[in-house]
Coordinates of C-alpha atoms in Angstrom, one line a residue:
Chain A
X7 CA 74.6 84.1 98.1
X8 CA 76.1 87.5 97.6
X9 CA 79.9 88.0 97.9
X10 CA 81.0 90.0 101.4
X11 CA 83.5 92.4 100.5
X12 CA 85.2 94.1 103.6
X13 CA 87.3 97.5 103.6
X14 CA 87.5 100.5 105.0
X15 CA 84.8 102.9 104.4
X16 CA 85.4 106.3 103.1
X17 CA 88.2 105.7 100.8
X18 CA 89.0 103.9 97.4
X19 CA 92.1 102.2 98.7
X20 CA 93.0 98.8 97.8
X21 CA 89.3 97.6 98.0
X22 CA 89.1 99.6 94.6
X23 CA 90.7 96.9 92.6
X24 CA 88.2 94.3 93.7
X25 CA 85.0 96.6 93.4
X26 CA 85.9 97.2 89.8
X27 CA 86.0 93.3 89.4
X28 CA 82.8 92.9 91.0
X29 CA 81.0 95.9 89.1
X30 CA 82.3 95.2 85.8
X31 CA 80.6 91.4 86.0
X32 CA 77.4 92.9 87.9
X33 CA 78.0 90.7 90.6
X34 CA 76.0 90.3 93.9
X35 CA 78.2 91.5 96.4
X36 CA 77.7 93.7 99.9
X37 CA 80.1 96.4 100.8
X38 CA 80.2 95.6 104.3
X39 CA 81.9 97.9 105.8
X40 CA 79.8 101.0 104.2
X41 CA 76.8 99.2 105.9
X42 CA 75.3 100.2 109.3
X43 CA 77.4 98.0 111.7
X44 CA 79.5 97.1 109.0
X45 CA 82.7 98.4 110.3
X46 CA 82.0 96.5 113.9
X47 CA 81.7 93.6 111.7
X48 CA 85.0 93.6 109.9
X49 CA 86.7 94.4 113.2
X50 CA 85.1 91.3 114.4
X51 CA 86.8 89.1 111.8
X52 CA 90.1 90.9 112.3
X53 CA 90.3 90.4 116.0
X54 CA 88.8 87.0 116.0
X55 CA 90.5 84.4 118.3
X56 CA 88.3 81.6 116.9
X57 CA 88.3 82.1 113.3
X58 CA 89.7 79.6 111.6
X59 CA 91.7 81.2 108.7
X60 CA 91.9 85.1 109.8
X61 CA 93.1 88.0 107.6
X62 CA 96.1 90.4 108.0
X63 CA 94.2 93.3 107.0
X64 CA 91.6 94.5 104.7
X65 CA 90.4 93.8 102.2
X66 CA 89.1 90.5 102.4
X67 CA 86.1 88.4 100.9
X68 CA 84.1 86.4 102.5
X69 CA 82.1 83.6 99.9
X70 CA 80.1 81.4 102.5
X71 CA 82.7 80.2 105.1
X72 CA 85.7 80.8 102.9
X73 CA 87.7 84.0 104.0
X74 CA 90.2 85.1 100.8
X75 CA 92.8 88.0 101.7
X76 CA 95.0 90.5 99.7
X77 CA 93.9 91.9 96.6
X78 CA 95.5 89.7 94.1
X79 CA 94.4 86.3 95.8
X80 CA 91.0 87.6 95.9
X81 CA 91.0 88.5 92.2
X82 CA 92.4 84.9 91.6
X83 CA 90.0 83.6 93.4
X84 CA 87.0 85.8 92.1
X85 CA 88.5 86.1 88.3
X86 CA 87.4 82.6 87.1
X87 CA 84.0 82.9 88.8
X88 CA 83.6 86.3 87.1
X89 CA 84.6 85.8 83.6
X90 CA 87.6 87.9 84.0
X91 CA 90.4 85.4 84.1
X92 CA 91.9 83.9 81.3
X93 CA 90.6 80.7 80.1
X94 CA 94.0 79.0 80.1
X95 CA 95.2 77.6 83.3
X96 CA 98.8 78.8 82.4
X97 CA 97.9 82.1 81.7
X98 CA 96.1 82.3 85.1
X99 CA 99.7 82.5 86.3
X100 CA 100.8 85.1 84.1
X101 CA 97.7 87.0 85.0
X102 CA 98.3 86.7 88.8
X103 CA 102.1 87.8 88.2
X104 CA 100.9 90.8 86.5
X105 CA 98.7 91.4 89.7
X106 CA 101.4 90.9 92.0
X107 CA 103.7 93.3 90.1
X108 CA 100.6 95.8 90.2
X109 CA 100.5 95.0 94.2
X110 CA 104.1 96.1 94.7
X111 CA 103.5 99.3 92.7
X112 CA 100.8 100.2 94.9
X113 CA 102.6 99.5 98.1
X114 CA 105.3 102.0 96.5
X115 CA 102.6 104.7 95.5
X116 CA 101.5 104.8 99.3
X117 CA 105.1 104.7 100.5
X118 CA 105.5 108.3 98.7
X119 CA 103.5 109.7 101.3
X120 CA 104.3 107.3 104.3
X121 CA 107.9 106.3 103.5
X122 CA 109.1 106.2 107.3
X123 CA 106.2 104.8 109.3
X124 CA 102.5 103.8 108.5
X125 CA 101.8 104.4 112.1
X126 CA 102.7 108.4 111.9
X127 CA 101.3 111.2 110.1
X128 CA 102.5 112.3 106.8
X129 CA 103.0 115.4 108.2
X130 CA 105.8 114.0 110.5
X131 CA 107.5 112.6 107.4
X132 CA 107.2 115.1 104.8
X133 CA 110.6 115.6 104.0
X134 CA 111.3 112.0 103.7
X135 CA 108.4 111.8 101.7
X136 CA 109.6 114.4 99.4
X137 CA 112.7 112.2 98.8
X138 CA 110.6 109.5 98.1
X139 CA 108.4 110.9 95.7
X140 CA 110.9 112.4 93.5
X141 CA 112.6 109.1 93.1
X142 CA 109.3 107.6 92.5
X143 CA 108.5 110.0 90.0
X144 CA 111.9 109.9 88.1
X145 CA 112.7 106.0 88.6
X146 CA 109.5 104.0 89.4
X147 CA 106.5 105.4 87.4
X148 CA 108.8 104.8 84.0
X149 CA 110.1 101.6 85.2
X150 CA 106.7 100.0 86.2
X151 CA 104.5 101.9 83.2
X152 CA 107.4 101.0 80.6
X153 CA 107.1 97.4 82.1
X154 CA 103.4 97.4 81.4
X155 CA 103.4 98.8 77.8
X156 CA 106.3 96.1 77.1
X157 CA 103.5 93.6 78.4
X158 CA 100.7 94.9 76.4
X159 CA 102.7 95.2 73.2
X160 CA 104.3 91.7 73.3
X161 CA 101.0 90.2 74.3
X162 CA 101.1 87.6 71.4
X163 CA 97.2 87.9 71.5
X164 CA 97.5 91.6 70.3
X165 CA 94.2 92.4 71.8
X166 CA 95.2 95.6 73.5
X167 CA 94.7 93.4 77.0
X168 CA 97.5 92.7 79.3
X169 CA 96.8 88.9 79.1
X170 CA 95.3 86.8 76.5
X171 CA 92.8 87.7 74.2
X172 CA 89.9 89.2 76.3
X173 CA 89.1 91.5 79.3
X174 CA 90.9 90.3 82.9
X175 CA 90.9 91.7 86.1
X176 CA 94.6 92.8 85.2
X177 CA 92.8 95.4 82.7
X178 CA 90.6 96.9 85.4
X179 CA 93.4 97.1 87.7
X180 CA 95.5 99.0 85.3
X181 CA 92.5 101.4 84.6
X182 CA 92.7 102.3 88.7
X183 CA 96.5 102.9 88.6
X184 CA 96.4 105.2 85.6
X185 CA 93.8 107.0 87.1
X186 CA 95.3 107.0 90.6
X187 CA 98.7 108.5 89.3
X188 CA 97.1 111.3 87.2
X189 CA 95.0 112.0 90.5
X190 CA 97.9 111.9 92.9
X191 CA 100.8 113.6 90.5
X192 CA 99.0 115.6 88.2
X193 CA 101.8 117.7 87.1
X194 CA 104.3 114.7 86.6
X195 CA 101.8 112.6 84.5
X196 CA 100.5 115.6 82.2
X197 CA 102.4 113.5 79.6
X198 CA 101.3 110.2 80.7
X199 CA 98.9 109.1 77.6
X200 CA 101.5 110.1 75.4
X201 CA 104.6 108.2 76.9
X202 CA 102.5 105.1 77.6
X203 CA 100.0 105.0 74.9
X204 CA 99.2 101.0 75.3
X205 CA 98.4 101.4 78.9
X206 CA 96.4 104.7 78.2
X207 CA 94.1 102.6 75.6
X208 CA 93.6 100.0 78.5
X209 CA 92.5 102.9 80.5
X210 CA 90.2 104.4 78.0
X211 CA 88.6 100.9 77.0
X212 CA 88.0 99.9 80.6
X213 CA 86.4 103.3 81.2
X214 CA 84.0 103.0 78.5
X215 CA 82.8 99.5 79.5
X216 CA 78.8 100.3 80.1
X217 CA 79.3 98.6 83.8
X218 CA 82.1 100.5 84.8
X219 CA 81.1 103.6 83.2
X220 CA 77.8 103.3 85.2
X221 CA 79.6 102.5 88.5
X222 CA 81.9 105.5 87.9
X223 CA 79.2 107.7 87.7
X224 CA 77.3 106.0 90.6
X225 CA 77.5 107.1 94.7
X226 CA 79.5 103.5 94.8
X227 CA 82.5 105.0 93.8
X228 CA 83.8 107.2 95.9
X229 CA 86.2 110.2 94.9
X230 CA 90.1 109.7 95.5
X231 CA 91.0 111.2 98.6
X232 CA 93.8 112.0 101.2
X233 CA 92.9 108.7 103.1
X234 CA 93.3 106.8 100.1
X235 CA 96.4 105.2 98.7
X236 CA 96.7 107.6 95.8
X237 CA 97.1 111.0 97.4
X238 CA 97.3 114.5 95.9
X239 CA 99.6 116.4 97.9
X240 CA 101.1 119.1 95.5
X241 CA 104.0 119.6 97.5
X242 CA 105.0 116.0 96.3
X243 CA 104.5 116.6 92.6
X244 CA 107.0 117.5 90.2
X245 CA 107.4 121.2 90.2
X246 CA 105.7 123.4 87.9
Chain B
X3 CA 112.7 68.6 82.8
X4 CA 114.1 70.3 85.5
X5 CA 112.8 73.6 86.7
X6 CA 114.9 76.4 85.9
X7 CA 115.0 79.4 88.9
X8 CA 116.3 82.7 87.6
X9 CA 117.4 84.9 90.4
X10 CA 120.5 86.8 91.3
X11 CA 123.7 85.4 92.1
X12 CA 125.3 86.0 95.6
X13 CA 122.6 86.6 97.7
X14 CA 119.6 84.9 99.5
X15 CA 116.8 87.1 98.8
X16 CA 113.5 86.7 97.6
X17 CA 115.0 83.8 95.6
X18 CA 115.5 81.7 98.9
X19 CA 111.9 81.4 99.5
X20 CA 111.6 79.3 96.1
X21 CA 114.9 77.3 97.0
X22 CA 113.8 76.1 100.4
X23 CA 110.6 74.7 98.7
X24 CA 112.4 72.9 95.8
X25 CA 115.0 71.8 98.4
X26 CA 112.6 70.5 100.7
X27 CA 110.8 68.4 98.0
X28 CA 114.0 67.5 96.4
X29 CA 113.0 68.7 93.3
X30 CA 115.3 68.7 89.8
X31 CA 116.1 72.2 89.2
X32 CA 118.9 74.7 87.8
X33 CA 119.5 77.8 89.7
X34 CA 120.3 79.5 86.5
X35 CA 122.3 82.6 87.3
X36 CA 124.6 80.7 89.5
X37 CA 125.9 78.7 86.4
X38 CA 128.5 80.1 83.8
X39 CA 126.6 82.5 81.7
X40 CA 123.4 82.4 84.0
X41 CA 123.6 86.1 84.5
X42 CA 123.4 87.1 80.7
X43 CA 120.6 84.2 80.3
X44 CA 118.6 86.0 83.1
X45 CA 118.9 89.5 81.6
X46 CA 118.0 88.4 78.1
X47 CA 114.5 87.2 79.5
X48 CA 114.1 90.5 81.6
X49 CA 115.3 92.7 78.4
X50 CA 113.5 90.4 75.8
X51 CA 111.4 92.3 73.3
X52 CA 109.7 89.1 72.0
X53 CA 109.2 87.1 74.7
X54 CA 105.2 86.8 75.2
X55 CA 105.1 87.0 79.0
X56 CA 108.0 88.8 80.4
X57 CA 109.0 89.0 84.0
X58 CA 109.1 92.2 86.2
X59 CA 112.1 91.1 88.2
X60 CA 113.5 88.1 89.6
X61 CA 112.8 85.8 90.8
X62 CA 111.0 83.9 87.9
X63 CA 110.7 80.1 87.5
X64 CA 110.7 78.7 83.8
X65 CA 109.0 75.5 83.6
X66 CA 108.6 74.6 80.1
X67 CA 107.5 77.3 77.9
X68 CA 105.9 78.8 80.9
X69 CA 107.4 81.7 83.0
X70 CA 106.3 82.3 86.6
X71 CA 107.1 85.5 88.3
X72 CA 106.8 86.8 91.9
X73 CA 107.3 84.5 94.8
X74 CA 104.2 83.9 96.2
X75 CA 103.0 83.0 92.6
X76 CA 105.7 80.8 92.0
X77 CA 104.7 79.0 95.3
X78 CA 101.1 78.7 94.1
X79 CA 102.5 77.0 90.6
X80 CA 104.8 74.6 92.6
X81 CA 103.1 74.0 95.9
X82 CA 100.8 71.5 94.5
X83 CA 103.3 69.5 92.2
X84 CA 106.1 69.3 95.1
X85 CA 103.4 68.2 97.7
X86 CA 103.7 71.3 99.7
X87 CA 100.1 73.0 99.3
X88 CA 96.8 71.9 101.1
X89 CA 95.1 69.1 99.4
X90 CA 92.0 71.4 99.9
X91 CA 91.4 73.7 96.9
X92 CA 89.9 76.5 99.3
X93 CA 92.8 75.8 101.7
X94 CA 95.2 77.1 98.9
X95 CA 93.4 80.4 99.0
X96 CA 94.2 80.6 102.5
X97 CA 98.1 79.7 102.0
X98 CA 98.1 82.1 99.1
X99 CA 96.9 84.8 101.6
X100 CA 99.1 83.6 104.0
X101 CA 102.3 83.8 101.7
X102 CA 101.2 87.2 100.3
X103 CA 101.4 88.4 104.1
X104 CA 105.0 87.4 104.0
X105 CA 105.6 89.2 100.6
X106 CA 104.4 92.5 102.4
X107 CA 106.5 92.2 105.5
X108 CA 109.5 91.2 103.4
X109 CA 109.1 94.4 101.4
X110 CA 108.6 95.8 104.6
X111 CA 112.2 94.4 105.9
X112 CA 114.0 95.8 102.8
X113 CA 112.7 99.3 103.1
X114 CA 114.3 99.5 106.7
X115 CA 117.5 99.7 104.9
X116 CA 116.1 101.5 101.8
X117 CA 113.1 103.8 102.7
X118 CA 113.8 106.6 100.6
X119 CA 114.9 104.8 97.0
X120 CA 116.0 101.6 95.8
X121 CA 118.0 103.0 93.4
X122 CA 120.4 104.8 96.0
X123 CA 123.1 103.4 98.3
X124 CA 122.3 102.7 102.1
X125 CA 124.9 105.1 103.0
X126 CA 122.6 108.1 101.4
X127 CA 119.6 107.3 103.4
X128 CA 120.9 106.3 106.7
X129 CA 119.4 108.8 108.7
X130 CA 115.9 107.6 107.0
X131 CA 116.7 103.9 107.6
X132 CA 117.1 104.2 111.3
X133 CA 113.8 105.9 111.7
X134 CA 112.2 103.2 109.8
X135 CA 114.0 100.5 111.6
X136 CA 113.0 101.8 115.0
X137 CA 109.6 102.0 114.0
X138 CA 109.7 98.4 112.2
X139 CA 111.2 96.9 115.3
X140 CA 108.4 98.8 117.8
X141 CA 105.5 98.2 115.4
X142 CA 105.9 95.9 112.6
X143 CA 107.7 92.9 113.9
X144 CA 104.9 92.5 116.9
X145 CA 102.2 93.0 114.2
X146 CA 103.4 90.2 111.6
X147 CA 104.6 87.9 114.3
X148 CA 101.5 88.3 116.3
X149 CA 99.6 87.7 113.5
X150 CA 101.5 84.4 112.4
X151 CA 101.4 83.5 116.2
X152 CA 97.4 83.7 116.2
X153 CA 97.3 81.9 112.8
X154 CA 99.1 78.9 114.1
X155 CA 97.2 78.9 117.3
X156 CA 93.3 79.1 115.6
X157 CA 94.8 76.8 112.8
X158 CA 91.5 74.1 113.4
X159 CA 93.9 71.3 112.2
X160 CA 96.3 72.2 115.5
X161 CA 99.2 70.6 113.8
X162 CA 101.7 73.1 114.3
X163 CA 101.4 74.2 110.3
X164 CA 100.7 77.4 109.5
X165 CA 97.6 75.9 107.3
X166 CA 96.1 72.6 107.4
X167 CA 97.3 69.4 108.9
X168 CA 101.0 68.7 107.0
X169 CA 103.9 71.0 105.8
X170 CA 103.3 73.6 103.3
X171 CA 105.4 76.2 101.6
X172 CA 104.3 78.8 104.4
X173 CA 105.7 76.8 106.9
X174 CA 109.3 76.8 105.1
X175 CA 108.8 80.7 104.5
X176 CA 108.1 81.5 108.3
X177 CA 111.4 79.5 108.8
X178 CA 113.3 81.9 106.5
X179 CA 111.8 84.9 108.0
X180 CA 112.4 83.9 111.5
X181 CA 116.2 83.3 110.5
X182 CA 116.5 86.8 108.6
X183 CA 115.2 88.6 111.5
X184 CA 117.2 87.3 114.0
X185 CA 120.5 87.6 111.4
X186 CA 119.6 91.2 110.6
X187 CA 118.2 92.5 114.2
X188 CA 119.9 90.3 116.6
X189 CA 119.3 92.3 119.4
X190 CA 116.1 93.4 118.9
X191 CA 115.1 89.5 118.5
X192 CA 116.8 88.2 121.4
X193 CA 113.3 87.3 123.1
X194 CA 111.9 86.3 119.8
X195 CA 111.3 82.5 120.5
X196 CA 110.1 83.5 123.8
X197 CA 107.6 86.1 122.7
X198 CA 106.1 84.2 119.3
X199 CA 106.5 80.3 120.7
X200 CA 104.2 78.9 117.7
X201 CA 106.5 80.6 115.1
X202 CA 109.5 79.6 116.8
X203 CA 108.1 76.0 116.8
X204 CA 107.7 76.0 112.7
X205 CA 111.1 77.4 112.7
X206 CA 112.7 74.8 114.8
X207 CA 110.5 71.9 112.9
X208 CA 111.5 73.3 109.3
X209 CA 115.3 73.5 110.4
X210 CA 115.3 69.7 111.2
X211 CA 113.7 68.4 108.5
X212 CA 116.2 66.0 106.6
X213 CA 116.3 67.7 103.1
X214 CA 116.3 71.0 104.6
X215 CA 118.7 70.3 107.1
X216 CA 121.2 68.8 104.4
X217 CA 120.7 72.1 102.2
X218 CA 121.4 74.5 105.0
X219 CA 124.7 72.4 105.6
X220 CA 125.5 72.4 101.5
X221 CA 127.2 75.4 99.5
X222 CA 124.0 76.0 97.7
X223 CA 122.7 77.9 100.9
X224 CA 124.7 81.0 100.8
X225 CA 125.1 82.9 104.0
X226 CA 123.1 86.0 104.7
X227 CA 124.7 89.2 103.6
X228 CA 124.5 92.7 103.2
X229 CA 123.5 92.2 99.5
X230 CA 120.1 90.6 100.6
X231 CA 116.7 91.4 101.8
X232 CA 117.7 90.9 105.6
X233 CA 120.7 92.8 106.5
X234 CA 122.8 93.4 109.6
X235 CA 123.8 97.0 110.0
X236 CA 124.2 97.2 114.0
X237 CA 123.2 100.8 113.8
X238 CA 119.6 99.8 113.0
X239 CA 119.2 97.3 115.6
X240 CA 117.9 97.9 118.9
X241 CA 120.0 99.7 121.1
X242 CA 122.5 97.4 123.2

């Protein structure tokens, strides 16, 4: 039975971390909200008063009767099934810890354009967004990418992967973060590949994987846009 | 061998969610940073250039050679060992999803007093904090607690627990969130127990558990304070 992925149509957003794993593994899945009546199906789960285990928000994955929500949790669930988790049981906790660091980083990316309220328009919190973005560029990008650079260098498998000796969903997510940062902050990230060569190498390795490369060329991969997590607002980027 | 918990001394913070689980289970653990030289030991892991699997930030748990980081990941790891996870394998993904919703909520609580930068003082982002807190009180508390209220009511085990038919770490975390909200926003939360009776019932049930109740009376339970996640700044609370 095909996995059912539920996420907002029209944007990459948090759903993209799941799509990359499903696409790399050439898994059978339905991107439900992109089907006709799919949005209504998604909303039925979110608003259900009878479903035993309701998700708080998209993305969520339905596999048979089980609904799994939150990106890191979905990847934890899918990883072993898709061959994208470490074989070693303890390393799965390491992978999950790394993915949760990515989760936190992604939440901070979101808050660069919505620092005061997710319920208000960007335009109504632009000044605060400038402050938060400047801080994000100066402090948070170096802190997070510097951390992943160390993680990659200190991986005892020494394989150019975030954890263990082969590709995991964490590598796929690092690709997406690297892409997204360069889209959102093109000026601030000009030297990103030079400053974080190990992270950049993971990005390039993932991009070249046959299934990922086919996916990126396909209609299924939407472009980044200003509805997603990574948004390009020139006024939030570093000065030219 | 005792579990080693690493978290900042002097505050409950994110470490408290782990402490509550260890205390409920009467597990053998060392709260490392509260020992002499403990802070130095914690910093050695955070700054290590040789450790194979470094944490991004506290809290992290050391069990033998394994380092597990992030609250939800630590609870995922400890849950089955402490008898605080569902027996059913699929329900463990449900529990993890609920815990990750709590993680997101806790991050939003933090951002009520630090909406622009974690590197700057609260005093330097007070105006933005007022905006964010007002939004948090109006929109986010109802959204999150309303969700957990539904989760509790729709739990097919109908047991007054967040997931399955018995106590899990998710219930313990809900207790802490409820306590923290009432500490930080006493005026806005005056009617919290009335508005969210099922969440309030979990809070009261947890508070009365013998091991938790002994812990709360002990010196090991620090008071809430303005170094933690839940901070009481009267100017951020609802108007009197």
